[in-house]
Coordinates of C-alpha atoms and ligand atoms in Angstrom, one line a residue:
M11 CA 4.5 -27.4 21.0
S12 CA 4.8 -30.4 18.7
M13 CA 8.2 -30.6 16.7
V14 CA 9.1 -32.4 13.5
G15 CA 12.4 -33.5 12.4
T16 CA 15.4 -35.5 14.0
D17 CA 16.9 -35.2 17.3
S18 CA 19.8 -33.3 15.9
H19 CA 17.6 -30.7 14.0
L20 CA 14.2 -30.2 15.6
V21 CA 12.0 -27.6 13.7
T22 CA 8.6 -26.2 14.7
P23 CA 5.8 -26.8 12.3
G24 CA 5.9 -23.0 11.6
E25 CA 9.6 -23.2 10.4
A26 CA 9.1 -26.2 8.5
M27 CA 6.8 -24.0 6.1
E28 CA 8.4 -21.7 3.7
K29 CA 7.4 -18.0 4.2
L30 CA 4.8 -16.8 1.9
L31 CA 6.9 -14.3 0.1
A32 CA 10.2 -16.0 0.3
N33 CA 12.6 -15.1 -2.6
Q34 CA 10.6 -12.2 -3.7
V35 CA 11.4 -8.4 -3.7
A36 CA 8.9 -5.9 -2.7
L37 CA 9.0 -2.1 -3.2
V38 CA 6.7 0.1 -1.1
T39 CA 6.5 3.8 -1.7
G40 CA 6.0 6.2 1.1
A41 CA 7.1 3.6 3.5
S42 CA 8.7 5.9 6.1
S43 CA 5.5 6.3 8.0
G44 CA 1.9 5.1 8.6
I45 CA 0.4 2.4 6.2
G46 CA 3.4 2.2 4.2
Y47 CA 5.7 1.4 7.2
G48 CA 3.3 -1.3 8.2
V49 CA 3.0 -2.8 4.9
A50 CA 6.7 -2.8 4.4
K51 CA 7.1 -4.5 7.7
A52 CA 4.6 -7.2 7.0
L53 CA 6.0 -8.0 3.6
A54 CA 9.5 -8.3 5.1
D55 CA 8.0 -10.5 7.9
A56 CA 6.5 -12.8 5.2
G57 CA 10.0 -13.3 3.7
A58 CA 10.2 -10.6 1.1
A59 CA 13.4 -8.3 0.6
V60 CA 12.0 -4.8 0.8
V61 CA 12.9 -1.5 -0.9
V62 CA 11.8 1.2 1.4
N63 CA 10.9 4.3 -0.5
Y64 CA 10.6 7.7 1.3
H65 CA 10.0 11.2 0.4
S66 CA 11.5 13.3 3.2
H67 CA 12.0 11.2 6.3
A68 CA 15.3 9.5 5.8
E69 CA 15.8 8.7 9.4
A70 CA 12.4 7.0 9.8
A71 CA 13.1 5.0 6.6
E72 CA 16.7 3.8 7.9
Q73 CA 14.9 3.0 11.3
L74 CA 12.7 0.6 9.4
V75 CA 15.4 -1.0 7.3
S76 CA 17.4 -1.7 10.5
E77 CA 14.2 -3.1 12.2
I78 CA 13.9 -5.5 9.2
E79 CA 17.6 -6.4 9.2
T80 CA 17.6 -7.0 12.9
A81 CA 14.7 -9.5 12.4
G82 CA 16.8 -11.3 9.7
G83 CA 15.4 -9.7 6.6
A84 CA 17.0 -7.7 3.8
A85 CA 15.9 -4.1 3.0
F86 CA 17.4 -0.7 2.0
A87 CA 15.9 2.8 1.7
V88 CA 15.7 5.0 -1.3
Q89 CA 14.6 8.6 -1.6
A90 CA 12.1 9.5 -4.3
D91 CA 9.3 11.8 -5.1
V92 CA 6.7 9.6 -6.8
S93 CA 5.3 12.4 -8.9
D94 CA 8.7 13.0 -10.7
P95 CA 9.4 10.5 -13.6
A96 CA 13.1 10.8 -13.5
Q97 CA 13.1 10.1 -9.6
V98 CA 10.8 7.0 -10.1
E99 CA 13.1 5.7 -12.7
K100 CA 16.1 6.1 -10.3
M101 CA 14.3 4.3 -7.6
F102 CA 13.6 1.2 -9.8
A103 CA 17.3 1.4 -11.0
A104 CA 18.5 1.3 -7.4
C105 CA 16.2 -1.7 -6.8
R106 CA 17.7 -3.5 -9.8
A107 CA 21.2 -2.6 -8.6
R108 CA 20.6 -4.0 -5.2
F109 CA 18.1 -7.0 -5.5
E110 CA 18.1 -7.5 -9.4
S111 CA 14.3 -7.0 -9.9
V112 CA 11.1 -6.5 -8.0
D113 CA 8.1 -8.8 -7.8
I114 CA 5.6 -6.8 -5.7
V115 CA 5.1 -3.0 -6.1
V116 CA 2.9 -1.1 -3.5
A117 CA 2.0 2.2 -4.8
N118 CA 1.0 3.7 -1.3
S119 CA 2.5 7.3 -1.4
G120 CA -0.4 9.8 -0.7
L121 CA -1.3 13.0 0.9
Q122 CA -4.1 15.3 1.7
K123 CA -4.5 19.1 1.2
D124 CA -8.0 19.7 2.6
S125 CA -10.1 22.8 2.2
A126 CA -13.6 24.0 1.3
F127 CA -14.1 23.6 -2.4
A128 CA -14.3 27.6 -3.2
D129 CA -11.1 28.0 -1.1
M130 CA -9.1 25.2 -2.6
T131 CA -6.1 26.5 -4.5
L132 CA -4.9 25.1 -7.9
D133 CA -1.8 24.1 -6.2
D134 CA -3.4 22.1 -3.5
W135 CA -5.5 20.4 -6.3
Q136 CA -2.6 19.7 -8.4
Q137 CA -0.3 18.4 -5.6
V138 CA -2.8 15.8 -4.4
L139 CA -3.5 14.6 -7.9
A140 CA 0.3 14.5 -8.7
T141 CA 1.2 12.3 -5.8
N142 CA -2.0 10.3 -5.3
L143 CA -2.7 9.6 -9.0
T144 CA 0.2 10.4 -11.2
G145 CA 2.5 8.9 -8.6
Q146 CA 0.6 5.6 -9.0
F147 CA 0.8 5.8 -12.8
L148 CA 4.5 6.4 -12.8
T149 CA 5.1 3.8 -10.2
A150 CA 2.8 1.1 -11.9
Q151 CA 4.3 1.9 -15.4
A152 CA 7.8 1.4 -14.1
A153 CA 6.8 -1.7 -12.5
V154 CA 5.0 -3.3 -15.6
K155 CA 8.2 -2.5 -17.6
E156 CA 10.5 -4.1 -15.1
F157 CA 8.3 -7.3 -14.8
R158 CA 8.3 -7.6 -18.6
R159 CA 12.2 -7.0 -18.7
R160 CA 13.2 -9.8 -16.3
G161 CA 10.3 -12.3 -17.3
P162 CA 8.9 -15.0 -15.1
R163 CA 10.7 -16.4 -12.0
P164 CA 9.9 -19.4 -9.8
A165 CA 9.0 -17.7 -6.5
S166 CA 5.7 -16.3 -7.8
K167 CA 2.9 -17.7 -10.2
A168 CA 2.4 -14.1 -11.5
L169 CA 4.9 -12.2 -13.4
G170 CA 4.5 -9.4 -11.0
K171 CA 2.0 -7.9 -8.6
I172 CA 0.9 -4.2 -8.3
I173 CA -1.1 -3.1 -5.2
C174 CA -2.6 0.4 -5.4
M175 CA -3.2 2.0 -2.1
S176 CA -6.8 3.4 -2.6
S177 CA -9.1 4.6 0.1
V178 CA -12.8 4.2 1.1
H179 CA -13.1 7.5 -0.7
E180 CA -12.9 5.8 -4.0
V181 CA -16.4 5.2 -3.4
I182 CA -17.6 7.6 -0.6
P183 CA -17.9 11.2 -1.4
W184 CA -16.0 13.5 0.9
A185 CA -17.0 17.2 1.2
G186 CA -14.1 19.4 2.0
H187 CA -11.7 17.1 0.2
V188 CA -12.7 17.2 -3.5
N189 CA -9.0 16.8 -4.5
Y190 CA -8.4 13.7 -2.4
A191 CA -11.6 11.9 -3.3
A192 CA -11.1 12.7 -6.9
S193 CA -7.6 11.3 -6.8
K194 CA -8.9 8.0 -5.1
G195 CA -11.9 7.8 -7.4
G196 CA -9.3 7.9 -10.3
V197 CA -7.2 5.2 -8.6
Q198 CA -10.2 3.0 -8.8
M199 CA -10.6 3.2 -12.6
F200 CA -6.8 3.5 -13.2
M201 CA -6.3 0.1 -11.2
K202 CA -9.1 -1.7 -13.0
S203 CA -8.1 -0.5 -16.6
L204 CA -4.5 -1.6 -16.0
A205 CA -5.5 -4.8 -14.5
Q206 CA -7.6 -5.6 -17.6
E207 CA -4.8 -4.7 -20.0
V208 CA -2.0 -6.5 -18.2
A209 CA -3.8 -9.6 -16.9
P210 CA -3.0 -11.5 -20.0
E211 CA 0.7 -11.4 -19.2
R212 CA 0.0 -12.6 -15.7
I213 CA 0.6 -9.3 -14.0
R214 CA -2.0 -8.9 -11.2
V215 CA -3.1 -5.4 -10.2
N216 CA -5.4 -4.9 -7.4
S217 CA -6.2 -2.1 -4.8
I218 CA -6.4 -2.0 -1.0
A219 CA -9.1 0.5 0.3
P220 CA -8.3 1.4 3.9
G221 CA -11.0 2.9 6.2
A222 CA -9.8 5.0 9.1
I223 CA -6.4 3.8 9.9
R224 CA -4.5 5.4 13.0
T225 CA -1.6 7.2 11.0
P226 CA -0.3 10.9 10.8
I227 CA -2.4 11.5 7.7
N228 CA -5.6 11.8 9.8
K229 CA -4.4 12.4 13.2
D230 CA -7.0 15.1 13.7
A231 CA -9.7 12.6 13.3
W232 CA -8.6 10.2 16.3
D233 CA -6.2 12.1 18.7
T234 CA -8.9 13.6 21.0
D235 CA -11.7 11.7 22.7
A236 CA -14.4 13.9 21.0
A237 CA -12.9 13.3 17.6
L238 CA -12.6 9.5 18.2
E239 CA -16.2 9.2 19.5
K240 CA -17.2 10.9 16.3
L241 CA -15.2 8.8 14.1
L242 CA -16.2 5.5 15.8
K243 CA -19.9 6.3 14.7
L244 CA -18.8 5.8 11.1
I245 CA -17.2 2.5 11.8
P246 CA -19.6 -0.4 12.3
Y247 CA -16.8 -2.6 13.7
R248 CA -16.2 0.2 16.4
R249 CA -12.4 0.3 16.4
V250 CA -9.9 2.4 14.4
G251 CA -7.7 0.4 12.1
E252 CA -4.0 -0.1 12.5
S253 CA -1.2 -0.3 9.8
E254 CA -0.9 -3.9 10.6
D255 CA -4.4 -4.6 9.5
I256 CA -3.4 -3.2 6.0
G257 CA 0.0 -5.0 6.1
K258 CA -1.9 -8.4 6.5
A259 CA -4.0 -7.6 3.6
A260 CA -1.1 -6.5 1.4
V261 CA 0.8 -9.9 2.3
W262 CA -2.3 -11.9 1.1
L263 CA -2.8 -9.9 -2.1
A264 CA 0.9 -10.0 -2.9
S265 CA 1.2 -13.8 -2.4
D266 CA 0.1 -16.9 -4.5
E267 CA -2.7 -17.3 -2.0
S268 CA -4.6 -14.7 -4.0
D269 CA -3.4 -15.7 -7.4
Y270 CA -6.9 -15.6 -8.9
V271 CA -7.5 -12.1 -7.5
V272 CA -7.4 -9.7 -10.4
G273 CA -8.6 -6.0 -10.7
T274 CA -10.4 -5.9 -7.3
T275 CA -10.5 -3.5 -4.5
L276 CA -10.1 -5.1 -1.0
F277 CA -11.9 -2.8 1.4
V278 CA -10.1 -3.1 4.9
D279 CA -12.4 -0.6 6.7
G280 CA -14.2 -2.0 9.7
G281 CA -17.4 -1.7 7.5
M282 CA -17.1 1.8 7.0
T283 CA -18.6 1.5 3.4
L284 CA -21.7 -0.2 4.7
Y285 CA -23.6 3.1 5.0
P286 CA -23.4 3.2 8.8
G287 CA -25.9 6.2 8.8
F288 CA -28.6 3.5 8.0
D289 CA -27.8 1.3 11.0
D290 CA -31.0 2.4 13.0
N291 CA -33.6 2.2 10.2
G292 CA -32.0 5.0 8.2
Ligands
NAD308 P1 1.2 9.1 6.0 O1 1.1 10.5 5.7 O2 1.7 8.5 7.2 O3 1.9 8.3 4.7 C1 2.0 8.8 3.4 C2 3.4 8.7 2.9 O4 3.5 9.2 1.6 C3 4.4 9.5 3.7 O5 5.4 8.6 4.0 C4 4.8 10.6 2.7 O6 6.3 10.9 2.9 C5 4.7 9.9 1.4 N1 4.6 10.8 0.3 C6 3.9 11.9 0.2 N2 4.2 12.5 -1.0 C7 5.1 11.7 -1.6 C8 5.7 11.8 -2.9 N3 5.5 12.8 -3.7 N4 6.7 10.8 -3.1 C9 6.9 9.8 -2.4 N5 6.2 9.6 -1.1 C10 5.4 10.6 -0.7 O7 -0.4 8.5 5.8 P2 -0.9 7.1 5.5 O8 -2.2 7.2 6.2 O9 0.0 6.0 5.9 O10 -1.2 7.1 4.0 C11 -0.7 5.9 3.1 C12 -1.7 5.8 1.9 O11 -2.9 5.3 2.5 C13 -2.1 7.1 1.3 O12 -2.1 6.9 -0.2 C14 -3.4 7.3 1.8 O13 -4.2 8.1 1.0 C15 -4.0 6.0 2.0 N6 -5.2 5.9 2.9 C16 -5.0 6.2 4.3 C17 -6.0 6.1 5.2 C18 -5.8 6.4 6.7 O14 -6.9 6.3 7.4 N7 -4.7 6.6 7.2 C19 -7.2 5.7 4.7 C20 -7.4 5.4 3.2 C21 -6.3 5.6 2.6

């Protein structure tokens, strides 16, 4: 490998470049598993200090914190239910206390409570909307207030960045999951309307819409050969996504590399939204 520098201080070309998210702080909700875990790890690898929010798995969150610290990064874990305004406020207060402010907020927490429509309980409907949509509202609102409070800082061209974790089901209807699809359809218009409102302040709001990513939320869809075969028919690229795929997209959307990207949904889905049912002449 070619080196630059003097004999006493040789640095690789990679080291000579500052990390993309150096001197920034990221908060990721629902980061104790799956996509949130992968996103938090990727943001930390890109140089951000990371606030690891978890709902109920403290050990997994602490494990992620220690992985980030072992790799030379900074992180801490904070418990909060994103559907509860007081807990969201406490989470941002903890973030300010430890890292002064936050630059990147990833509203990732989500859940499914699936059932046929006529059997769906009001509780299943409300729980999914409370976490997947109201949780994004509360998290993003606290983020906007925090960005305004602290004002611009040199590490980022934008005043702040918000990334909403949506889903291909913001556009693909999903029988048996009307609560989940309604929540993600809601995220689409929530994100765009908020992006339009706060863009003049240089706050960038965007979404990532994952396709099928191998995480606990959809284990039934990939953990047997039969299920996997059925799932792969829906994915033109013919592989299930990994949390790292979403992590890489999040790093780009959070960085100045995407500074002119405002109010868009980045689909990271192996082509799932390309109407794969029409791949053989319909
Ligand atoms: P996951 O179950 O591993 O992660 C969801 C996380 O959200 C968990 O850590 C959970 O503890 C947390 N959470 C749930 N309720 C919460 C609450 N009230 N407050 C705080 N945190 C809470 O599943 P995942 O696949 O990693 O899902 C992450 C996000 O990605 C979700 O918004 C999901 O809808 C979205 N998504 C996932 C896929 C996929 O294929 N895995 C596809 C599209 C979208």
